[in-house]
mmCIF file of C-alpha atoms and ligand atoms in Angstrom:
data_model
loop_
_atom_site.group_PDB
_atom_site.id
_atom_site.type_symbol
_atom_site.label_atom_id
_atom_site.label_comp_id
_atom_site.label_asym_id
_atom_site.label_seq_id
_atom_site.Cartn_x
_atom_site.Cartn_y
_atom_site.Cartn_z
ATOM 1 C CA MET K 1 10.650 -32.608 7.697
ATOM 2 C CA LEU K 2 13.305 -30.562 5.906
ATOM 3 C CA PHE K 3 12.785 -28.171 3.011
ATOM 4 C CA GLY K 4 15.213 -26.249 0.837
ATOM 5 C CA ALA K 5 14.889 -22.569 0.030
ATOM 6 C CA LEU K 6 16.667 -20.611 -2.687
ATOM 7 C CA GLU K 7 16.309 -16.859 -2.920
ATOM 8 C CA ALA K 8 17.784 -16.146 -6.339
ATOM 9 C CA GLY K 9 18.780 -12.500 -6.521
ATOM 10 C CA GLY K 10 20.604 -10.529 -9.174
ATOM 11 C CA THR K 11 23.634 -10.001 -6.934
ATOM 12 C CA LYS K 12 23.493 -12.932 -4.514
ATOM 13 C CA MET K 13 21.893 -16.317 -4.035
ATOM 14 C CA VAL K 14 20.684 -17.217 -0.548
ATOM 15 C CA LEU K 15 20.472 -20.950 0.127
ATOM 16 C CA ALA K 16 18.787 -22.287 3.229
ATOM 17 C CA ILE K 17 17.377 -25.364 4.891
ATOM 18 C CA GLY K 18 14.277 -25.004 7.036
ATOM 19 C CA ASN K 19 11.418 -26.986 8.501
ATOM 20 C CA GLU K 20 7.629 -26.938 8.223
ATOM 21 C CA ASN K 21 7.415 -24.216 10.901
ATOM 22 C CA GLY K 22 9.469 -21.836 8.813
ATOM 23 C CA GLU K 23 12.478 -22.203 11.103
ATOM 24 C CA ILE K 24 15.748 -21.665 9.258
ATOM 25 C CA LEU K 25 18.241 -24.293 10.371
ATOM 26 C CA GLU K 26 21.144 -23.251 8.188
ATOM 27 C CA GLN K 27 21.764 -20.614 5.588
ATOM 28 C CA LYS K 28 24.509 -19.423 3.294
ATOM 29 C CA SER K 29 24.945 -16.889 0.579
ATOM 30 C CA ILE K 30 26.953 -16.993 -2.653
ATOM 31 C CA PRO K 31 27.451 -14.323 -5.318
ATOM 32 C CA THR K 32 25.339 -14.555 -8.472
ATOM 33 C CA GLU K 33 27.883 -14.998 -11.248
ATOM 34 C CA THR K 34 27.003 -16.990 -14.381
ATOM 35 C CA PRO K 35 24.724 -20.041 -14.511
ATOM 36 C CA ASP K 36 27.736 -22.214 -15.367
ATOM 37 C CA SER K 37 29.612 -21.263 -12.232
ATOM 38 C CA THR K 38 26.745 -20.616 -9.791
ATOM 39 C CA ILE K 39 24.201 -23.363 -10.457
ATOM 40 C CA PRO K 40 26.526 -26.344 -9.729
ATOM 41 C CA ILE K 41 27.269 -24.887 -6.267
ATOM 42 C CA ILE K 42 23.540 -24.625 -5.587
ATOM 43 C CA ILE K 43 22.861 -28.171 -6.755
ATOM 44 C CA ASP K 44 25.739 -29.621 -4.697
ATOM 45 C CA TYR K 45 24.522 -27.796 -1.588
ATOM 46 C CA PHE K 46 20.971 -29.106 -1.767
ATOM 47 C CA LYS K 47 21.935 -32.589 -2.975
ATOM 48 C CA GLU K 48 23.674 -33.365 0.294
ATOM 49 C CA LYS K 49 20.649 -32.467 2.424
ATOM 50 C CA ASP K 50 17.682 -34.649 3.084
ATOM 51 C CA ILE K 51 15.121 -32.164 1.768
ATOM 52 C CA LYS K 52 11.673 -33.247 0.601
ATOM 53 C CA ALA K 53 11.077 -30.233 -1.662
ATOM 54 C CA LEU K 54 12.664 -26.943 -2.665
ATOM 55 C CA GLY K 55 11.157 -23.477 -3.090
ATOM 56 C CA ILE K 56 12.729 -20.856 -5.361
ATOM 57 C CA GLY K 57 11.955 -17.135 -5.259
ATOM 58 C CA SER K 58 13.695 -15.633 -8.249
ATOM 59 C CA PHE K 59 14.609 -12.296 -9.759
ATOM 60 C CA GLY K 60 12.988 -11.857 -13.117
ATOM 61 C CA PRO K 61 11.031 -11.420 -15.168
ATOM 62 C CA ILE K 62 10.308 -15.158 -15.033
ATOM 63 C CA ASP K 63 7.825 -17.458 -16.736
ATOM 64 C CA LEU K 64 5.285 -18.714 -14.183
ATOM 65 C CA ASN K 65 2.819 -20.267 -16.583
ATOM 66 C CA ARG K 66 2.876 -24.014 -15.876
ATOM 67 C CA ASN K 67 1.532 -24.704 -19.362
ATOM 68 C CA SER K 68 4.274 -22.781 -21.108
ATOM 69 C CA GLU K 69 7.280 -24.438 -22.738
ATOM 70 C CA THR K 70 9.488 -21.977 -20.920
ATOM 71 C CA TYR K 71 7.854 -22.418 -17.486
ATOM 72 C CA GLY K 72 10.499 -21.806 -14.835
ATOM 73 C CA TYR K 73 12.768 -19.803 -17.106
ATOM 74 C CA ILE K 74 14.258 -16.444 -16.290
ATOM 75 C CA THR K 75 13.170 -14.536 -19.390
ATOM 76 C CA SER K 76 14.263 -11.043 -20.458
ATOM 77 C CA THR K 77 16.571 -9.996 -17.626
ATOM 78 C CA PRO K 78 19.264 -7.401 -18.341
ATOM 79 C CA LYS K 79 21.700 -9.821 -16.615
ATOM 80 C CA LEU K 80 22.482 -11.354 -19.971
ATOM 81 C CA SER K 81 24.026 -14.672 -18.949
ATOM 82 C CA TRP K 82 20.765 -15.461 -17.122
ATOM 83 C CA ALA K 83 18.398 -14.374 -19.910
ATOM 84 C CA ASN K 84 16.270 -17.270 -21.258
ATOM 85 C CA TYR K 85 17.796 -19.595 -18.668
ATOM 86 C CA ASP K 86 15.894 -22.662 -17.437
ATOM 87 C CA LEU K 87 16.462 -22.098 -13.720
ATOM 88 C CA LEU K 88 13.679 -24.319 -12.420
ATOM 89 C CA GLY K 89 14.202 -27.166 -14.904
ATOM 90 C CA THR K 90 17.957 -27.368 -14.407
ATOM 91 C CA ILE K 91 17.655 -27.572 -10.629
ATOM 92 C CA LYS K 92 14.627 -29.863 -10.628
ATOM 93 C CA ARG K 93 16.265 -32.382 -12.967
ATOM 94 C CA ALA K 94 19.382 -32.481 -10.796
ATOM 95 C CA LEU K 95 17.585 -32.859 -7.457
ATOM 96 C CA ASN K 96 14.573 -34.875 -8.608
ATOM 97 C CA ILE K 97 12.229 -33.492 -5.934
ATOM 98 C CA PRO K 98 9.194 -31.146 -6.141
ATOM 99 C CA VAL K 99 10.360 -27.561 -6.698
ATOM 100 C CA GLY K 100 8.059 -24.563 -6.163
ATOM 101 C CA PHE K 101 8.864 -21.482 -8.190
ATOM 102 C CA ASN K 102 7.781 -17.848 -7.971
ATOM 103 C CA THR K 103 9.116 -14.299 -8.010
ATOM 104 C CA ASP K 104 11.366 -13.124 -5.179
ATOM 105 C CA VAL K 105 8.859 -10.526 -4.031
ATOM 106 C CA ASN K 106 5.969 -13.015 -4.169
ATOM 107 C CA GLY K 107 8.154 -15.185 -1.942
ATOM 108 C CA SER K 108 8.436 -12.357 0.584
ATOM 109 C CA ALA K 109 4.681 -11.729 0.418
ATOM 110 C CA LEU K 110 4.098 -15.426 1.102
ATOM 111 C CA GLY K 111 6.624 -15.500 3.959
ATOM 112 C CA GLU K 112 4.918 -12.587 5.714
ATOM 113 C CA ALA K 113 1.440 -14.026 5.015
ATOM 114 C CA THR K 114 2.421 -17.421 6.437
ATOM 115 C CA TRP K 115 4.554 -16.446 9.441
ATOM 116 C CA GLY K 116 4.808 -12.667 9.635
ATOM 117 C CA SER K 117 2.849 -9.455 9.877
ATOM 118 C CA THR K 118 0.047 -10.483 7.511
ATOM 119 C CA LYS K 119 -0.485 -13.980 8.917
ATOM 120 C CA GLY K 120 -4.137 -14.996 8.916
ATOM 121 C CA LEU K 121 -5.334 -12.162 6.671
ATOM 122 C CA GLU K 122 -7.400 -12.879 3.569
ATOM 123 C CA SER K 123 -5.332 -10.517 1.467
ATOM 124 C CA SER K 124 -2.176 -8.461 1.725
ATOM 125 C CA ILE K 125 0.556 -6.958 -0.356
ATOM 126 C CA TYR K 126 4.288 -6.820 0.214
ATOM 127 C CA ILE K 127 6.254 -3.976 -1.338
ATOM 128 C CA THR K 128 10.024 -4.199 -1.459
ATOM 129 C CA ILE K 129 11.929 -0.964 -1.900
ATOM 130 C CA GLY K 130 15.564 -1.817 -2.474
ATOM 131 C CA THR K 131 17.762 -1.983 -5.563
ATOM 132 C CA GLY K 132 14.500 -2.348 -7.442
ATOM 133 C CA ILE K 133 10.876 -2.045 -6.416
ATOM 134 C CA GLY K 134 8.550 -5.023 -6.537
ATOM 135 C CA VAL K 135 5.123 -5.884 -5.237
ATOM 136 C CA GLY K 136 3.876 -9.328 -4.199
ATOM 137 C CA ILE K 137 0.131 -9.767 -3.968
ATOM 138 C CA TYR K 138 -1.424 -12.385 -1.684
ATOM 139 C CA GLN K 139 -5.131 -12.948 -2.202
ATOM 140 C CA ASN K 140 -7.689 -15.686 -1.500
ATOM 141 C CA GLY K 141 -5.012 -17.844 0.121
ATOM 142 C CA GLY K 142 -2.549 -17.664 -2.762
ATOM 143 C CA LEU K 143 -0.221 -15.492 -4.766
ATOM 144 C CA LEU K 144 -1.664 -13.462 -7.597
ATOM 145 C CA ASN K 145 -0.087 -14.029 -11.000
ATOM 146 C CA GLY K 146 -1.754 -13.061 -14.236
ATOM 147 C CA MET K 147 -0.464 -13.370 -17.799
ATOM 148 C CA LEU K 148 3.077 -12.765 -16.465
ATOM 149 C CA HIS K 149 3.250 -11.642 -12.842
ATOM 150 C CA PRO K 150 2.490 -8.223 -11.393
ATOM 151 C CA GLU K 151 5.200 -5.650 -12.106
ATOM 152 C CA ALA K 152 3.617 -3.042 -9.888
ATOM 153 C CA GLY K 153 6.976 -1.435 -9.127
ATOM 154 C CA HIS K 154 6.726 0.154 -12.553
ATOM 155 C CA ILE K 155 3.386 1.949 -12.204
ATOM 156 C CA LEU K 156 3.604 5.532 -13.365
ATOM 157 C CA LEU K 157 3.485 8.301 -10.772
ATOM 158 C CA SER K 158 3.101 12.081 -10.734
ATOM 159 C CA LYS K 159 6.351 13.907 -10.101
ATOM 160 C CA HIS K 160 6.827 15.731 -6.814
ATOM 161 C CA PRO K 161 6.627 19.470 -7.613
ATOM 162 C CA GLU K 162 10.142 20.026 -6.224
ATOM 163 C CA ASP K 163 11.747 16.970 -7.832
ATOM 164 C CA ASP K 164 13.569 17.563 -11.107
ATOM 165 C CA PHE K 165 15.323 14.170 -11.087
ATOM 166 C CA ASN K 166 14.804 12.165 -14.287
ATOM 167 C CA GLY K 167 14.644 8.686 -12.786
ATOM 168 C CA VAL K 168 16.732 5.532 -13.188
ATOM 169 C CA CYS K 169 14.396 3.092 -14.973
ATOM 170 C CA PRO K 170 15.530 2.607 -18.595
ATOM 171 C CA TYR K 171 11.895 2.128 -19.616
ATOM 172 C CA HIS K 172 10.040 4.873 -17.690
ATOM 173 C CA SER K 173 11.349 8.158 -16.359
ATOM 174 C CA ASN K 174 8.470 8.507 -13.892
ATOM 175 C CA CYS K 175 7.677 4.981 -12.692
ATOM 176 C CA PHE K 176 7.758 4.089 -8.979
ATOM 177 C CA GLU K 177 11.090 2.224 -9.265
ATOM 178 C CA SER K 178 12.575 5.004 -11.375
ATOM 179 C CA LEU K 179 11.826 7.641 -8.755
ATOM 180 C CA ALA K 180 11.980 5.815 -5.415
ATOM 181 C CA SER K 181 14.351 2.809 -5.520
ATOM 182 C CA GLY K 182 17.612 2.896 -3.548
ATOM 183 C CA PRO K 183 19.698 3.690 -6.659
ATOM 184 C CA SER K 184 17.241 6.478 -7.544
ATOM 185 C CA ILE K 185 17.634 8.110 -4.124
ATOM 186 C CA GLU K 186 21.405 7.804 -4.371
ATOM 187 C CA LYS K 187 21.582 9.297 -7.848
ATOM 188 C CA ARG K 188 19.208 12.164 -6.985
ATOM 189 C CA TRP K 189 21.187 13.204 -3.896
ATOM 190 C CA GLY K 190 24.672 12.003 -4.856
ATOM 191 C CA LYS K 191 25.019 10.131 -1.575
ATOM 192 C CA LYS K 192 24.402 6.631 -0.180
ATOM 193 C CA ALA K 193 20.772 6.378 0.988
ATOM 194 C CA ASN K 194 21.799 5.240 4.475
ATOM 195 C CA LEU K 195 23.774 8.488 4.880
ATOM 196 C CA LEU K 196 20.776 10.682 4.063
ATOM 197 C CA THR K 197 18.795 10.060 7.251
ATOM 198 C CA GLU K 198 18.960 13.734 8.308
ATOM 199 C CA ASN K 199 17.856 15.028 4.892
ATOM 200 C CA VAL K 200 14.176 15.801 5.565
ATOM 201 C CA LYS K 201 13.410 16.723 1.947
ATOM 202 C CA ALA K 202 14.820 13.417 0.653
ATOM 203 C CA TRP K 203 12.387 11.407 2.772
ATOM 204 C CA GLU K 204 9.459 13.724 2.121
ATOM 205 C CA ILE K 205 9.918 13.167 -1.626
ATOM 206 C CA GLU K 206 10.442 9.429 -1.089
ATOM 207 C CA ALA K 207 7.290 9.138 1.050
ATOM 208 C CA TYR K 208 5.322 11.123 -1.531
ATOM 209 C CA TYR K 209 6.099 8.487 -4.193
ATOM 210 C CA ILE K 210 5.553 5.508 -1.913
ATOM 211 C CA ALA K 211 2.206 6.957 -0.772
ATOM 212 C CA GLN K 212 1.033 7.524 -4.350
ATOM 213 C CA ALA K 213 1.825 3.926 -5.230
ATOM 214 C CA ILE K 214 0.106 2.626 -2.094
ATOM 215 C CA VAL K 215 -3.028 4.630 -2.918
ATOM 216 C CA ALA K 216 -3.071 3.032 -6.386
ATOM 217 C CA TYR K 217 -2.774 -0.436 -4.806
ATOM 218 C CA ILE K 218 -5.484 0.296 -2.227
ATOM 219 C CA LEU K 219 -7.822 1.433 -4.990
ATOM 220 C CA THR K 220 -7.121 -1.534 -7.282
ATOM 221 C CA ILE K 221 -6.328 -4.503 -5.017
ATOM 222 C CA SER K 222 -7.930 -3.404 -1.736
ATOM 223 C CA PRO K 223 -5.519 -5.382 0.465
ATOM 224 C CA HIS K 224 -6.264 -5.951 4.156
ATOM 225 C CA ARG K 225 -2.741 -4.865 5.109
ATOM 226 C CA ILE K 226 0.368 -3.515 3.383
ATOM 227 C CA VAL K 227 3.895 -4.535 4.332
ATOM 228 C CA LEU K 228 6.883 -2.400 3.374
ATOM 229 C CA GLY K 229 10.295 -4.070 3.251
ATOM 230 C CA GLY K 230 13.657 -3.787 1.490
ATOM 231 C CA GLY K 231 16.784 -1.802 2.291
ATOM 232 C CA VAL K 232 15.276 1.673 1.903
ATOM 233 C CA MET K 233 12.550 0.922 4.456
ATOM 234 C CA HIS K 234 15.228 0.656 7.127
ATOM 235 C CA GLN K 235 14.653 4.432 7.232
ATOM 236 C CA GLU K 236 11.891 4.044 9.793
ATOM 237 C CA GLN K 237 11.053 7.752 9.779
ATOM 238 C CA LEU K 238 9.366 7.092 6.429
ATOM 239 C CA PHE K 239 6.457 5.187 7.966
ATOM 240 C CA PRO K 240 4.593 8.065 9.664
ATOM 241 C CA ILE K 241 5.096 10.350 6.647
ATOM 242 C CA ILE K 242 3.786 7.661 4.275
ATOM 243 C CA ARG K 243 0.736 6.917 6.447
ATOM 244 C CA LYS K 244 -0.184 10.594 6.679
ATOM 245 C CA LYS K 245 0.219 11.140 2.946
ATOM 246 C CA VAL K 246 -1.852 8.051 2.063
ATOM 247 C CA THR K 247 -4.694 9.345 4.239
ATOM 248 C CA GLU K 248 -4.422 12.764 2.582
ATOM 249 C CA LEU K 249 -4.385 11.361 -0.960
ATOM 250 C CA LEU K 250 -7.323 9.002 -0.349
ATOM 251 C CA ASN K 251 -9.154 12.091 0.910
ATOM 252 C CA GLY K 252 -11.823 10.082 2.696
ATOM 253 C CA TYR K 253 -12.948 8.182 -0.402
ATOM 254 C CA VAL K 254 -12.300 4.697 1.016
ATOM 255 C CA ASN K 255 -13.655 4.158 4.517
ATOM 256 C CA THR K 256 -12.792 0.855 6.146
ATOM 257 C CA GLU K 257 -11.967 -0.082 9.716
ATOM 258 C CA GLN K 258 -8.447 -1.042 8.535
ATOM 259 C CA LEU K 259 -7.768 2.439 7.166
ATOM 260 C CA GLU K 260 -8.878 4.012 10.435
ATOM 261 C CA ASN K 261 -5.853 2.467 12.076
ATOM 262 C CA MET K 262 -3.036 3.367 9.694
ATOM 263 C CA ASP K 263 -0.308 2.287 12.149
ATOM 264 C CA ASN K 264 -1.667 -1.220 11.860
ATOM 265 C CA TYR K 265 -2.399 -1.004 8.125
ATOM 266 C CA ILE K 266 0.930 0.092 6.669
ATOM 267 C CA VAL K 267 3.533 -1.904 8.566
ATOM 268 C CA PRO K 268 7.181 -2.957 8.376
ATOM 269 C CA ALA K 269 8.156 -6.536 7.559
ATOM 270 C CA ALA K 270 8.155 -8.651 10.711
ATOM 271 C CA LEU K 271 10.600 -11.424 9.862
ATOM 272 C CA GLN K 272 13.978 -9.654 10.265
ATOM 273 C CA ASP K 273 14.763 -9.687 6.544
ATOM 274 C CA ASN K 274 14.122 -13.459 6.463
ATOM 275 C CA GLN K 275 10.687 -13.042 4.843
ATOM 276 C CA GLY K 276 12.032 -13.938 1.385
ATOM 277 C CA ILE K 277 13.800 -17.120 2.377
ATOM 278 C CA MET K 278 10.953 -18.193 4.691
ATOM 279 C CA GLY K 279 8.537 -17.629 1.817
ATOM 280 C CA CYS K 280 10.656 -19.981 -0.285
ATOM 281 C CA ILE K 281 10.245 -22.648 2.403
ATOM 282 C CA GLN K 282 6.487 -22.193 2.154
ATOM 283 C CA LEU K 283 6.729 -22.437 -1.659
ATOM 284 C CA ALA K 284 8.458 -25.789 -1.135
ATOM 285 C CA ILE K 285 5.804 -26.956 1.347
ATOM 286 C CA LEU K 286 2.991 -25.959 -1.014
ATOM 287 C CA GLU K 287 4.648 -27.666 -3.981
ATOM 288 C CA LEU K 288 5.058 -30.883 -2.021
ATOM 289 C CA SER K 289 1.453 -30.859 -0.836
ATOM 290 C CA ASN K 290 0.230 -30.292 -4.408
ATOM 291 C CA GLN K 291 2.044 -33.387 -5.518
ATOM 292 C CA ILE K 292 0.854 -35.823 -2.867
HETATM 293 P P1 ADP L 301 18.082 -5.877 -2.950
HETATM 294 O O1 ADP L 301 16.968 -5.016 -3.385
HETATM 295 O O2 ADP L 301 19.294 -5.759 -3.836
HETATM 296 O O3 ADP L 301 17.681 -7.290 -2.704
HETATM 297 P P2 ADP L 301 18.038 -4.418 -0.452
HETATM 298 O O4 ADP L 301 16.578 -4.613 -0.221
HETATM 299 O O5 ADP L 301 18.940 -4.492 0.734
HETATM 300 O O6 ADP L 301 18.619 -5.402 -1.538
HETATM 301 O O7 ADP L 301 18.200 -2.990 -1.121
HETATM 302 C C1 ADP L 301 19.406 -2.385 -1.387
HETATM 303 C C2 ADP L 301 19.141 -0.902 -1.594
HETATM 304 O O8 ADP L 301 18.597 -0.351 -0.406
HETATM 305 C C3 ADP L 301 20.374 -0.087 -1.933
HETATM 306 O O9 ADP L 301 20.091 0.697 -3.098
HETATM 307 C C4 ADP L 301 20.628 0.804 -0.742
HETATM 308 O O10 ADP L 301 20.900 2.100 -1.130
HETATM 309 C C5 ADP L 301 19.311 0.806 -0.003
HETATM 310 N N1 ADP L 301 19.546 0.729 1.438
HETATM 311 C C6 ADP L 301 20.124 -0.286 2.117
HETATM 312 N N2 ADP L 301 20.196 -0.002 3.439
HETATM 313 C C7 ADP L 301 19.643 1.218 3.595
HETATM 314 C C8 ADP L 301 19.413 2.078 4.709
HETATM 315 N N3 ADP L 301 19.771 1.732 5.945
HETATM 316 N N4 ADP L 301 18.799 3.259 4.470
HETATM 317 C C9 ADP L 301 18.429 3.613 3.225
HETATM 318 N N5 ADP L 301 18.625 2.860 2.145
HETATM 319 C C10 ADP L 301 19.228 1.684 2.318
HETATM 320 ZN ZN1 ZN L 302 9.959 1.453 -14.911
#
């Protein structure tokens, strides 16, 4: 059986066709321009395929409340042509098939929980550290969404004693995204993040922020495993520094068998950067099964 997957990002849209095993059979990417120019391409692509359902993982914020009049809308995004846009409704009306809808990072969390490094676990979180920072929370066999959806990339952190950078988030000078996203690293050091590999201080400061955030998530959500993905986490030297710092900051307060094996607790994404699109396939599968 074939399913469609749409990873709707602020800079590009990834469109794919996959099957019930999460295998991607074809995939293409188009730039995110305006709804008027981008959405018809998406609809034409999926219309020609024999898909039974579609899953969308979208940039946001988005309205995920099925009882709301604006369910499926992109709401207050700074990308103005997409603000208050009925993404789900427009696509669903054109394709006339079940369409699952969630945040892009929840999609990645679901992809990893279904086919990747958190498969089979009761709970897990997926943190993406890229252009922005987002956290997807998987718990009790589903994705956690509250009144809106978690925006745990904006939790407030303590500044590193040697960091005098003021952050990039327009809302918070010292939130996680403000201090540790790719653009934040690049603005602090005046260099592309992928060219900073040898800069030990850059990654020590980065790991300090990631570890603080992880400690907050361990203390509040208590996930069975934590996956770190996104462009910045291609700097693999971050992993051991983060694990060490998390252990230090927890200071022995939480004692579980998972935390005794940090290498197996804080892990990279396992799906070769396909976790988002594979998660969208699972969103489609779940939406179809809800409707039968
Ligand atoms: P997005 O968040 O836009 O979906 P990515 O997860 O690829 O996309 O994140 C892009 C960000 O990650 C950029 O800000 C870039 O600086 C950073 N980045 C990409 N590749 C690397 C790398 N190899 N090392 C460090 N940072 C990287
Ligand atoms: Zn913020």
